[in-house]
Coordinates of C-alpha atoms and ligand atoms in Angstrom, one line a residue:
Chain A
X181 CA 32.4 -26.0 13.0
X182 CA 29.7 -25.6 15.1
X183 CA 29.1 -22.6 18.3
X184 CA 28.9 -23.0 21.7
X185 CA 29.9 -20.6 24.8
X186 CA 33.1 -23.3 25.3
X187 CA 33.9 -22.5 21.5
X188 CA 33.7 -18.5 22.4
X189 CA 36.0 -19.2 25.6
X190 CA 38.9 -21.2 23.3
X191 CA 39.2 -18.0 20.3
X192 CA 38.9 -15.8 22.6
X193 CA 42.0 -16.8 24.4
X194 CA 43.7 -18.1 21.2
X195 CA 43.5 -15.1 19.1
X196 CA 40.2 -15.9 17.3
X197 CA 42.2 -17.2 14.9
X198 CA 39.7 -20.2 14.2
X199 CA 36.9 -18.7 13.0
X200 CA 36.5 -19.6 9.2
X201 CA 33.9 -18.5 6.8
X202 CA 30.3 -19.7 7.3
X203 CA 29.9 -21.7 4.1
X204 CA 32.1 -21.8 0.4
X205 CA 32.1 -20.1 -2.6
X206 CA 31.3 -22.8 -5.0
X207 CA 31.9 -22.6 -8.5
X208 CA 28.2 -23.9 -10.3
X209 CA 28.5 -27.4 -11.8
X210 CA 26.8 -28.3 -15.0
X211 CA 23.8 -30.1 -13.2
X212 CA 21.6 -30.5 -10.0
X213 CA 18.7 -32.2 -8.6
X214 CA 17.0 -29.2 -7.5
X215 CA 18.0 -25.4 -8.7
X216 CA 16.0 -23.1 -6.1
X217 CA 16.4 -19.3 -7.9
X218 CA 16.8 -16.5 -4.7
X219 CA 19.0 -16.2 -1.9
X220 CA 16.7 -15.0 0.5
X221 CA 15.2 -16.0 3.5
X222 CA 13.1 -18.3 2.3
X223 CA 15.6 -19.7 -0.6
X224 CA 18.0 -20.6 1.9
X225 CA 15.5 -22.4 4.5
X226 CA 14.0 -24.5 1.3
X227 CA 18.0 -25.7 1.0
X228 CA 18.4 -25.9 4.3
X229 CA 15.5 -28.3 5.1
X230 CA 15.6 -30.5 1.8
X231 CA 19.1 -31.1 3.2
X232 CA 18.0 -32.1 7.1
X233 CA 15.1 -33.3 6.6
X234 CA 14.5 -35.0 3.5
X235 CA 18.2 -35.8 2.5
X236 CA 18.4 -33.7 -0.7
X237 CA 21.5 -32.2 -1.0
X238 CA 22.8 -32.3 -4.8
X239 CA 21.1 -28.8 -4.6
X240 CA 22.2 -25.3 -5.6
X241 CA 20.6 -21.9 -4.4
X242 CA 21.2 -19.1 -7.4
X243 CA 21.3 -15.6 -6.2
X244 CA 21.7 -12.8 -8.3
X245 CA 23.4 -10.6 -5.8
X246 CA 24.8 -11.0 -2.7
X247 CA 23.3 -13.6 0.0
X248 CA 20.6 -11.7 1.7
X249 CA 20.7 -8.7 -0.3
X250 CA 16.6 -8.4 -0.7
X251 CA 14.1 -8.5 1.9
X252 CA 15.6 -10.7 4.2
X253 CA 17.8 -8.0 5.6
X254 CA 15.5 -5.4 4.8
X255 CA 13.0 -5.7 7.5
X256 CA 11.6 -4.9 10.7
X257 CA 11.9 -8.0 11.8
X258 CA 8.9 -9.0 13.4
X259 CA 7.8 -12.6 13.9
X260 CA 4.3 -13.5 14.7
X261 CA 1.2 -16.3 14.1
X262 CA -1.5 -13.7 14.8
X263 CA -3.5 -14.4 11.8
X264 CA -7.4 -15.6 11.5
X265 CA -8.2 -17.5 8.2
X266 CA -7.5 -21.4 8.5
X267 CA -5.8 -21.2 5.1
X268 CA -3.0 -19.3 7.0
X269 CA -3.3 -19.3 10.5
X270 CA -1.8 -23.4 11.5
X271 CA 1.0 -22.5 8.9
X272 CA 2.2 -19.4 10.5
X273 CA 2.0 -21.2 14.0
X274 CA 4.4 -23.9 12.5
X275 CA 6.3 -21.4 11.7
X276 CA 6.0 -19.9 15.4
X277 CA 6.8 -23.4 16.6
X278 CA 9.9 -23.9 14.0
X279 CA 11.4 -20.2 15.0
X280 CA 10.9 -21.8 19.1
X281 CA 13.1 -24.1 18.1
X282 CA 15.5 -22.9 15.2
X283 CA 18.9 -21.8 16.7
X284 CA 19.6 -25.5 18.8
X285 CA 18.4 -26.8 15.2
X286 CA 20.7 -24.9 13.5
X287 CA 23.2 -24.1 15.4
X288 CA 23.6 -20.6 15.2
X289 CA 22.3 -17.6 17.4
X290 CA 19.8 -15.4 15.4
X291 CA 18.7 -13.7 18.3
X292 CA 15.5 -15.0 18.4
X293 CA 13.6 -12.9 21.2
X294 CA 9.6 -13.7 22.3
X295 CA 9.2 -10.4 23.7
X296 CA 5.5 -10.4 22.6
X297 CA 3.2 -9.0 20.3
X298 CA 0.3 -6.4 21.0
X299 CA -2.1 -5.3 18.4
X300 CA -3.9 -2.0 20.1
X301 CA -7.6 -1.8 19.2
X302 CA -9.2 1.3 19.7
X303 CA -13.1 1.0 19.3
X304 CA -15.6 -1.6 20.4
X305 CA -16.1 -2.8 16.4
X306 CA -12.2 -3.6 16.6
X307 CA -12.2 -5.4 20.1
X308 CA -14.7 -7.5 18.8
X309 CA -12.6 -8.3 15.7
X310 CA -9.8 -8.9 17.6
X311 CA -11.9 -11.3 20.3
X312 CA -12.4 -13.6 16.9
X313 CA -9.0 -13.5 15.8
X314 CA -7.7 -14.4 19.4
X315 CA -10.5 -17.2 19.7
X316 CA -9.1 -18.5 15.6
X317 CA -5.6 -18.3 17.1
X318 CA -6.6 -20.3 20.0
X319 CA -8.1 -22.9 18.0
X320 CA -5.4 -23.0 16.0
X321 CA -2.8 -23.8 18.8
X322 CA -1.3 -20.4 19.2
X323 CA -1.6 -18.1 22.0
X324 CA -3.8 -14.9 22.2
X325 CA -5.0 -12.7 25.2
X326 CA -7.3 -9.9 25.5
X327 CA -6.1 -7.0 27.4
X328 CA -8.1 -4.1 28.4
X329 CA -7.0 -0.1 29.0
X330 CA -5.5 -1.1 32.1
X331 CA -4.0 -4.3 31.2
X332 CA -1.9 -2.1 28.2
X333 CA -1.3 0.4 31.0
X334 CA 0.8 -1.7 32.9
X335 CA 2.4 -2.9 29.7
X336 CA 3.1 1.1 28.0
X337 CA 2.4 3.7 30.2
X338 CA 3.3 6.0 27.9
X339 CA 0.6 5.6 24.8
X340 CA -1.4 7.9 24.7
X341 CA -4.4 6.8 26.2
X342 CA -6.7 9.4 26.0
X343 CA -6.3 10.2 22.7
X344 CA -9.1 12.0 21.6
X345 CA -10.1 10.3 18.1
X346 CA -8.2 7.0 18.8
X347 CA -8.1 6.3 22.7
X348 CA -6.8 2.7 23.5
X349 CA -9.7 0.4 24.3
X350 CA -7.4 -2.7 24.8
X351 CA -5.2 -4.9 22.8
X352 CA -4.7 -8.1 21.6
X353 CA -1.5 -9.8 23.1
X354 CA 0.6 -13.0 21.7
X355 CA 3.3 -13.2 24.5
X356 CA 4.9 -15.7 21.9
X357 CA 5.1 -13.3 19.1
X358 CA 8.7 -10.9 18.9
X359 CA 11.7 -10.1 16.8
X360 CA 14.4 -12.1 15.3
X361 CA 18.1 -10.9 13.5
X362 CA 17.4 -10.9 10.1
X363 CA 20.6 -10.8 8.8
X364 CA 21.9 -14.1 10.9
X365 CA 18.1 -15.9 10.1
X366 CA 19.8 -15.8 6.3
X367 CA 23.5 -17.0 7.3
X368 CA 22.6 -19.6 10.0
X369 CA 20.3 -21.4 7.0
X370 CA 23.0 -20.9 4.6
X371 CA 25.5 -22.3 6.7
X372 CA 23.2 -25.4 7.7
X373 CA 22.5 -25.8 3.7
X374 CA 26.8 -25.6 3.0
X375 CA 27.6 -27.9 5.9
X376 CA 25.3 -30.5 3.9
X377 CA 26.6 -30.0 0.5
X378 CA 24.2 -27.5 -0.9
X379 CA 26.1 -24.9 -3.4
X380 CA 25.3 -21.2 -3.1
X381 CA 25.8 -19.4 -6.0
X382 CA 26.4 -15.9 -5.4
X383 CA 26.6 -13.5 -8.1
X384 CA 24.6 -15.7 -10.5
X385 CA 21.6 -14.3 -12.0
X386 CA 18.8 -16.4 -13.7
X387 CA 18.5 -14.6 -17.2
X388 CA 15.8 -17.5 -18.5
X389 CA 14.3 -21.2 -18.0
X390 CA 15.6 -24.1 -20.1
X391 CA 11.8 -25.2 -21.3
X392 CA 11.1 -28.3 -23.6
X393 CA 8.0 -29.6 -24.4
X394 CA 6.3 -28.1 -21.3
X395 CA 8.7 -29.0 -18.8
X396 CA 11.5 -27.0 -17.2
X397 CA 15.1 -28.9 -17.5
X398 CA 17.2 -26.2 -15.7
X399 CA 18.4 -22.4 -15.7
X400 CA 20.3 -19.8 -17.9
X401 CA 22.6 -17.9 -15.5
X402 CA 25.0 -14.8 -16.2
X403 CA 27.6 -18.2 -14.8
X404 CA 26.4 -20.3 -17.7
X405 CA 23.3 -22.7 -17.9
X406 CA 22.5 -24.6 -14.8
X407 CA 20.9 -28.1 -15.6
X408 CA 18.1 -29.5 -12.6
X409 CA 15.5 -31.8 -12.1
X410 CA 13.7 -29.4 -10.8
X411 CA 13.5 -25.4 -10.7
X412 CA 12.1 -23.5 -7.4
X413 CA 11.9 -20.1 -7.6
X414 CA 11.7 -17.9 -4.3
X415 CA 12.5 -14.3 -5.7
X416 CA 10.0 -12.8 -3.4
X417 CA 9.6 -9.3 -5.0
X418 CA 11.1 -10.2 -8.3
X419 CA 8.9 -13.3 -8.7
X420 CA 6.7 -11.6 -11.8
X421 CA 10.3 -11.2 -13.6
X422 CA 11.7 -14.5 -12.9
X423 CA 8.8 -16.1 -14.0
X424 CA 8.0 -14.2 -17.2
X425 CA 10.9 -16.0 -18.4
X426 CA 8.9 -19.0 -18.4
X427 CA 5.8 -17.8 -19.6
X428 CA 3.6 -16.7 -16.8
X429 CA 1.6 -13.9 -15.3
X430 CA 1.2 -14.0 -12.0
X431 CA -1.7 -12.6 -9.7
X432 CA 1.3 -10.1 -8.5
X433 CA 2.2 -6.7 -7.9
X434 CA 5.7 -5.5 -6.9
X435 CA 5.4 -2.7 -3.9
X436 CA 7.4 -0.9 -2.2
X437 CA 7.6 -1.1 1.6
X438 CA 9.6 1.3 3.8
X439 CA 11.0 0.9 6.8
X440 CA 12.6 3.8 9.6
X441 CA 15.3 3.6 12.6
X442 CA 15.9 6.2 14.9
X443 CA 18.7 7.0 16.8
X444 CA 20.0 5.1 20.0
X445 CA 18.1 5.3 23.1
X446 CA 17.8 3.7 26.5
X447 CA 16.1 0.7 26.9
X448 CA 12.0 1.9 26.5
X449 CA 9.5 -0.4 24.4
X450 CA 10.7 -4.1 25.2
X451 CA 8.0 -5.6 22.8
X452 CA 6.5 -4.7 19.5
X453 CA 3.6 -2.5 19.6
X454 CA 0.8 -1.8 16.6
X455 CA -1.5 1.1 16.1
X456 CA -4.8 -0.2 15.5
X457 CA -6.2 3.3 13.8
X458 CA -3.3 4.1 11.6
X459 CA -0.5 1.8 10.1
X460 CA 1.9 2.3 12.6
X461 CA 4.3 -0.4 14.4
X462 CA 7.0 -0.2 16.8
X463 CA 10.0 -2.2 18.3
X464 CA 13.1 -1.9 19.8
X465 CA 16.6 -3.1 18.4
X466 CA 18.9 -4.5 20.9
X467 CA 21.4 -1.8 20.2
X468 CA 18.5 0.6 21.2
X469 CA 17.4 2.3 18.1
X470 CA 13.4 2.8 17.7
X471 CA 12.5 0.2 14.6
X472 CA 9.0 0.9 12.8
X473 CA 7.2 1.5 10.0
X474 CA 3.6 1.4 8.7
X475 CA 1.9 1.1 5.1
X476 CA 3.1 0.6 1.6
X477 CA 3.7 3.8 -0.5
X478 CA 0.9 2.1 -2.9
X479 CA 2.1 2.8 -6.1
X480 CA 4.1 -0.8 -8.0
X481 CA 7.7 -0.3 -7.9
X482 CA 11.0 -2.3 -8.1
X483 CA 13.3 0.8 -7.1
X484 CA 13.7 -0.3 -3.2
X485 CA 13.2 3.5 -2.1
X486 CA 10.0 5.0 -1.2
X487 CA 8.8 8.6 -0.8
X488 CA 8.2 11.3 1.8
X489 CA 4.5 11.2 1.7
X490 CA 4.6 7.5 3.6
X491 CA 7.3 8.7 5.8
X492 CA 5.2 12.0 7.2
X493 CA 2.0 9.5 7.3
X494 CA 4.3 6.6 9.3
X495 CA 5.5 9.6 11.3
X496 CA 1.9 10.7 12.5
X497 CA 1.2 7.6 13.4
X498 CA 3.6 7.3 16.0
X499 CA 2.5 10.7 17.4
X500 CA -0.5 9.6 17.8
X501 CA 0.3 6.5 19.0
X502 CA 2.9 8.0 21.3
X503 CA 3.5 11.7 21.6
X504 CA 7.1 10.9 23.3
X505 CA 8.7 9.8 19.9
X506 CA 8.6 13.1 18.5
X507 CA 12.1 13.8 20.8
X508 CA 13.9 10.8 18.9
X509 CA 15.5 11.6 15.5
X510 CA 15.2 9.4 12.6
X511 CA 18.7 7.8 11.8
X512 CA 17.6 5.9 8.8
X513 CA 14.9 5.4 6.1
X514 CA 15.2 2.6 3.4
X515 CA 12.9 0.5 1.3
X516 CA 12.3 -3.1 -0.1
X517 CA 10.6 -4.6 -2.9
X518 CA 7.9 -6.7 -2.2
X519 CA 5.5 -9.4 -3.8
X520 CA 1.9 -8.3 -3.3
X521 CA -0.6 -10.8 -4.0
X522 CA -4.5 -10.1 -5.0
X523 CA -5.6 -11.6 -1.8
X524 CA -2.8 -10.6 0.4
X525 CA -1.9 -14.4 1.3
X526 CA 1.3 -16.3 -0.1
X527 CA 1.5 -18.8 -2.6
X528 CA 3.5 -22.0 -2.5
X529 CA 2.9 -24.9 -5.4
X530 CA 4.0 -26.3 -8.6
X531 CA 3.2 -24.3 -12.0
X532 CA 1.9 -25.1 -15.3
X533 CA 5.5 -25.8 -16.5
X534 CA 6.1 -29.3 -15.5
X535 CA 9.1 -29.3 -12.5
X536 CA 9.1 -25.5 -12.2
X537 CA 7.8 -24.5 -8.5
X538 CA 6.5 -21.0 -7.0
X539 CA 7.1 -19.5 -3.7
X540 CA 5.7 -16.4 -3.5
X541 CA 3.3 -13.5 -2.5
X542 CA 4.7 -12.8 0.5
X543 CA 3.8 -9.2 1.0
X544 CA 5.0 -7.3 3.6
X545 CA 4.9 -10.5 6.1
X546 CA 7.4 -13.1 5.4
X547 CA 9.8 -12.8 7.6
X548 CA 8.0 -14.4 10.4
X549 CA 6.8 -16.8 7.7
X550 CA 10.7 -18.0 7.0
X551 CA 10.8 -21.1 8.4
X552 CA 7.3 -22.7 7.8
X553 CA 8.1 -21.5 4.1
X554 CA 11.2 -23.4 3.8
X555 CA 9.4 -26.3 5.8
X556 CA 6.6 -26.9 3.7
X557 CA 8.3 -26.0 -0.1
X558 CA 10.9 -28.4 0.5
X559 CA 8.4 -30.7 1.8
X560 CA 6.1 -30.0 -2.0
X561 CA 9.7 -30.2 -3.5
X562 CA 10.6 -33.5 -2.0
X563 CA 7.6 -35.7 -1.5
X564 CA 5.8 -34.0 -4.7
X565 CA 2.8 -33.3 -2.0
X566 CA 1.8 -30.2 -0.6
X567 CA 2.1 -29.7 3.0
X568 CA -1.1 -29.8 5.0
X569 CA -0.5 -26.3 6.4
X570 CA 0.1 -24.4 3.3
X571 CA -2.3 -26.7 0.9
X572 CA -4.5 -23.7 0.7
X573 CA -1.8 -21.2 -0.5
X574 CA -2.1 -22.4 -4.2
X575 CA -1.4 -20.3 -7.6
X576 CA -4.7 -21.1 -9.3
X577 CA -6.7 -20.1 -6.0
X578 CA -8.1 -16.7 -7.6
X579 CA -10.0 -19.0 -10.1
X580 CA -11.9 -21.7 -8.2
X581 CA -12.9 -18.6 -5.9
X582 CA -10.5 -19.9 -2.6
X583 CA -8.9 -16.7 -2.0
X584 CA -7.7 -16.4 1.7
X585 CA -8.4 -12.5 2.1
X586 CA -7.6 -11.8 5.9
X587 CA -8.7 -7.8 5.2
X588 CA -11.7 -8.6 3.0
X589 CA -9.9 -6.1 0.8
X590 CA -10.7 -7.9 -2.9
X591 CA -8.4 -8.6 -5.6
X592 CA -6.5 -4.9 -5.0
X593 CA -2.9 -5.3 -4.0
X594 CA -2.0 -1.9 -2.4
X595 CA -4.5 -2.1 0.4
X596 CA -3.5 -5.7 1.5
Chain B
X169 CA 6.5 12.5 -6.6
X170 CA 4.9 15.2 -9.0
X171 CA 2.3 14.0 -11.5
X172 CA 1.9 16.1 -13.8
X173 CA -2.2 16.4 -14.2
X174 CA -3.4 17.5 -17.8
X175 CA -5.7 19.8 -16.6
X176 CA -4.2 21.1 -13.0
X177 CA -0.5 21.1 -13.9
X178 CA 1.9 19.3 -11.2
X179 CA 0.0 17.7 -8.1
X180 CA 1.2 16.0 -5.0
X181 CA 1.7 12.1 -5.3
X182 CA -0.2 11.7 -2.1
X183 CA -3.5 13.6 -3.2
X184 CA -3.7 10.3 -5.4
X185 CA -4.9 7.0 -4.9
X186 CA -3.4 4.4 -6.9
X187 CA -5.9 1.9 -8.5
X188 CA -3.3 -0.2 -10.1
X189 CA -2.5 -1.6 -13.9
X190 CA -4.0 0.5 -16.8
X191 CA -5.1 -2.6 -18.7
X192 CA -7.9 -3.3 -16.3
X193 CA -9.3 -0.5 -18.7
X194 CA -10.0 -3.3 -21.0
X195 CA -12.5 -5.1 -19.3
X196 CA -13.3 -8.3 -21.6
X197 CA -16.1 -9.1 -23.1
X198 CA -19.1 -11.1 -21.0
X199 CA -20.5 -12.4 -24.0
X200 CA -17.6 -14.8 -25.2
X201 CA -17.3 -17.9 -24.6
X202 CA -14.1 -17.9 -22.8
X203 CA -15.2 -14.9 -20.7
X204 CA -15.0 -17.0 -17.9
X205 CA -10.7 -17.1 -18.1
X206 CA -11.0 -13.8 -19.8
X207 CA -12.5 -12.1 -16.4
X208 CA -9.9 -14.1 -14.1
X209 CA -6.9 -12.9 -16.6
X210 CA -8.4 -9.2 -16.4
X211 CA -9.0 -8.8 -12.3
X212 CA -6.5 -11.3 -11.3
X213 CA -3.3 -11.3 -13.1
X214 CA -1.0 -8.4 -14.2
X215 CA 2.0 -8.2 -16.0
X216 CA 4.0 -6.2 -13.2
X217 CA 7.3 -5.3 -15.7
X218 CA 10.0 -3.5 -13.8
X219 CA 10.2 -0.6 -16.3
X220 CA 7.4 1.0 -18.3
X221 CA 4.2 0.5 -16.7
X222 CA 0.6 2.4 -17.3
X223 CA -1.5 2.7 -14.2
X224 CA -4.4 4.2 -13.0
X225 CA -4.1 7.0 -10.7
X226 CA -7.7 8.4 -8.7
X227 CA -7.6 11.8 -8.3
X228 CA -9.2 11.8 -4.5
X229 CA -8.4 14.7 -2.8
X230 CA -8.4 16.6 -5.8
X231 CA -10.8 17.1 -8.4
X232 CA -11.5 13.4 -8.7
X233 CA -10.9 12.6 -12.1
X234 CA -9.0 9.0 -13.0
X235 CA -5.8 9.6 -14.9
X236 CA -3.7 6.9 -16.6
X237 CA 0.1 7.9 -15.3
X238 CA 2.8 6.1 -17.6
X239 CA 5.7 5.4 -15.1
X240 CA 9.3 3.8 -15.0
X241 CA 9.0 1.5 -11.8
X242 CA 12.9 1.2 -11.8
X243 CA 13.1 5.0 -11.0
X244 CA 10.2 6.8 -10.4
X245 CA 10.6 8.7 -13.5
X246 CA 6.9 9.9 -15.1
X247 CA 6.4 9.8 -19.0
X248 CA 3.4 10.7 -19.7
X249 CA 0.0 11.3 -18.1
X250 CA -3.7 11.4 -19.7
X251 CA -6.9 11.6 -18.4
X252 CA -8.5 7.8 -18.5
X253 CA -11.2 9.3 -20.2
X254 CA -9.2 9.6 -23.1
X255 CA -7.4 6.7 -22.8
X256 CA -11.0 4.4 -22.8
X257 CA -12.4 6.3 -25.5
X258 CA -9.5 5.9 -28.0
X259 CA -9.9 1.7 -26.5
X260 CA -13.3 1.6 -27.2
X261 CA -14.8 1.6 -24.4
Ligands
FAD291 C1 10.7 -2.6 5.0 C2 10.2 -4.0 5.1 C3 9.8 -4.5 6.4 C4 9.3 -5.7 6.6 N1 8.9 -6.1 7.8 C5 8.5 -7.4 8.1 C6 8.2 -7.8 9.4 O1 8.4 -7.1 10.4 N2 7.8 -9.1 9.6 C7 7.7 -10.0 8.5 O2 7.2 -11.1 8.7 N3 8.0 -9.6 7.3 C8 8.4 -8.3 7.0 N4 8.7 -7.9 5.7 C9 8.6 -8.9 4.6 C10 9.7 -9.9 4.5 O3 10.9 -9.2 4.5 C11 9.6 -10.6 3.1 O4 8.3 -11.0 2.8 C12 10.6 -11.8 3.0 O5 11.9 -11.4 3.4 C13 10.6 -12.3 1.6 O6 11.2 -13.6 1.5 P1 12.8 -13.7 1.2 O7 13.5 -13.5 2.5 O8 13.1 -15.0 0.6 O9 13.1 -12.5 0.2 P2 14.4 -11.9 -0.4 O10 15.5 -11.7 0.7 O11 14.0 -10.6 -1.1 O12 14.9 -13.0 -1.4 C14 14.7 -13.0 -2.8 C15 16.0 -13.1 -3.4 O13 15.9 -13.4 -4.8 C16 16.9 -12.8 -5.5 N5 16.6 -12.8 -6.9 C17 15.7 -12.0 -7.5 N6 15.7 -12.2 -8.9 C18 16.7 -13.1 -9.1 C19 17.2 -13.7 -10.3 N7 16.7 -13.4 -11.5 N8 18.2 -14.7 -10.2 C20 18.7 -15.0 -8.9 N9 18.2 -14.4 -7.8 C21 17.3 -13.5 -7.9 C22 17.1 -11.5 -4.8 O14 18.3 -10.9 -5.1 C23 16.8 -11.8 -3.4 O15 18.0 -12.0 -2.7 C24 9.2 -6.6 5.5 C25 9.7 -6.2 4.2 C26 10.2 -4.9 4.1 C27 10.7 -4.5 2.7

């Protein structure tokens, strides 16, 4: 069944009798080539491409709740390849590149919008930080452009410029950067994966590994043991439990990141807006509430609620940022779990365990990273072969010293 | 949340900064000969249970002393808090 505006026309005037759900509800079968453990984002664009691109599709995706009951409908929905280090930067712009392209691929509309990106700076240290990140951008194929005080003027005339500890000096601009609907970034992969023949188990927890003599064989699951060729986990914030099943610590810590909606209002901020001097950022939904949010509450945690003290310090940010959000009322506050890693950069490769696969450390950026992540594990799971772009984002990193550390901030999770 | 500070009673969660796992504590030992592994295990890798989990929290805005806060990460809860002091001399350290 695929969508188009001729589609729309013919249930509309039948009824919309003809709409049918978006993929099955399989029933897991004793064995499959690749088991990938999380119905996430990032799960369900590993299915999705093994299927398209590298004709894999005796594959299952195991998720323990609901589809897209973690992070992938829990955030603010920013997409972006405004990174410097080469370990991260050409993999976030094919991820730009793949989200430029994703709803003809897959057919389905999940609202991609490049309403563009703009990180204030607020001293002369930071414009010069941000003149080297634009210039690694550049180099890296993506876009970046400096804007001074007046150049964000035109953009926002109502930050608050002046400000008298953090006036705004400038900013540094991806017009390609924006937003994207979470929610149908999940159900167009997992349609794409179904249409192809990958089963999505929903409901079906992974309760251990099926191990033997060092290599993984398959999956315990509260619907029975799952047999594979090989295992992919992609658990995001539950990565450390999934995989302490099969024996390994990872360089991980589980966070808590909260994000706020207020309520409804006219049509004001039609991009996505960061405060360089506080954690602060800001967009607007399409159905007009104010999205943002700012740093995690620090402290490890697998609850998916935070606490007040982040929302008071998210809060002042904005008044600072912009004094005019004090008249909007927060609607809503929730929280996600999240997968910090020592150096703040992701990890996709193979593990000790022969056949067992990690996708993970995502921190509090993978959205945007969804379909470069799916890209390049299905490309390791397929060909056996990293992909160029993420060949850097390896577990055993931290010990040859190849850390990619875009804050300098060490082997401390919480201020990554 | 409160934590419960041994020698202030109940304080603010946010007059805390949260230096992470407990165990890092138990800083290896230079001298042996897998010190090397030892040191990457110790800065690098943590055990991250969802549950029980002993963590050091920095007094900062308070009267700066390091406290080792056991906490359930499910819920928030707080079982039991001890100055780190304490904590390293009974290790050994
Ligand atoms: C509040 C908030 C705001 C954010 N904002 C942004 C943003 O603006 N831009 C951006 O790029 N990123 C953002 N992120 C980060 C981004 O959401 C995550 O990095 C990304 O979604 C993680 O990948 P995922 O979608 O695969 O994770 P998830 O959707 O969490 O998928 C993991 C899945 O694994 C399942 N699972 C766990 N354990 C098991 C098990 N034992 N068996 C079976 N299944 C299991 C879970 O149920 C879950 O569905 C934000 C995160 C949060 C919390």
């Amino acid at each position: 069944m695929s969508f188009s505006a001729f589609r729309i026309l013919a249930e509309a005037l039948t009824g919309h009798g003809g709409w049918k759900p978006m993929w099955r509800e399989p029933e897991p079968q004793a064995r499959y080539d690749i088991v990938i453990i999380g119905g996430g984002g990032h799960g369900l664009a590993t299915a999705y491409y093994l299927a398209k691109e590298h004709g894999l599709t005796n594959i299952a995706v195991v998720e323990k709740g609901w589809l897209g009951s973690g992070n992938i409908g829990r955030n603010t929905t920013i997409i972006r390849s405004n990174y410097m280090l080469p370990g991260n930067e050409p993999f976030y712009e094919l991820s730009m590149r793949l989200w430029e392209g994703l709803e003809q691929d897959f057919n389905y509309n999940a609202m991609v919008s490049q309403r563009g990106v703009l990180n204030l700076c607020h001293s002369d240290a930071q414009r010069d930080a941000y003149v080297r990140r634009g210039n690694a951008m550049i180099m890296a194929g993506a876009d970046a452009e400096l804007l001074d005080t007046d150049g964000v003027r035109a953009m926002y005339p109502f930050l608050d410029f002046a400000n008298a500890r953090f006036p705004v000096k400038g900013g540094l601009l991806q017009r390609r950067g924006g937003t994207a609907r979470h929610d149908a970034v999940a159900w167009g992969y997992a349609r794409g994966a179904d249409m192809r023949g990958v089963d999505i188990l929903q409901n079906c927890e992974v309760t251990g590994f099926l191990i033997e003599d060092g290599q993984c064989n398959g999956v315990e699951t509260t619907r029975g043991t799952i047999r594979a060729g090989k295992v992919a986990s992609c658990a995001a914030g539950s990565s450390s439990r999934v995989l302490e099943k099969a024996g390994l610590r990872l360089p991980i810590e589980s966070h808590v990141l909260q994000a706020f909606v207020s309520e409804g209002l006219k049509p004001v901020i039609d991009g996505v807006i960061t405060f360089g001097a506080g954690h602060f950022y800001i967009s607007q939904s399409d159905k007009g509430g104010l999205v943002f949010g700012g740093d995690i509450d620090g402290y490890n945690s697998y609850a998916q609620r935070g606490n007040l003290p982040v929302i008071e310090d998210v809060c002042e940010g904005g008044m600072a940022l912009m004094p005019a959000i004090g008249r909007a009322r927060l609607l809503r506050a929730w929280g996600g779990v999240m997968d910090m890693s020592m150096d703040g950069s992701p990890i996709i490769d193979r593990t000790p365990v022969n056949n067992l696969f990690i996708n993970a450390g995502w921190c509090y950026g993978g959205f945007k990273a969804t379909p470069a992540s799916g890209w390049c594990y299905a490309h390791l799971l397929a060909t056996g072969k990293p992909h160029p772009v993420a060949a850097q984002m390896r577990l055993d990193r931290f010990e040859r010293g190849l850390a990619i550390d875009e804050k300098g901030a060490g082997p401390q999770p919480n201020l990554h | 949340m409160l934590i419960p500070h041994p020698l202030l009673g109940p304080r603010d969660a946010a007059e805390f900064t949260v230096m992470g796992d407990a165990s890092l504590i138990d800083r290896p030992d230079p001298q042996s000969d897998d010190a090397a592994r030892a040191f990457h295990d110790h800065v690098y890798l943590r055990d991250n249970p969802a549950g029980v989990h002993r963590e050091l929290w920095f007094h900062e805005h308070g009267d700066r002393s390091w406290l080792v806060v056991t906490r359930n990460t499910l819920t928030h809860e707080i079982l039991e808090v001890r100055l780190a002091r304490d904590v390293a001399l009974e290790h050994g350290r």
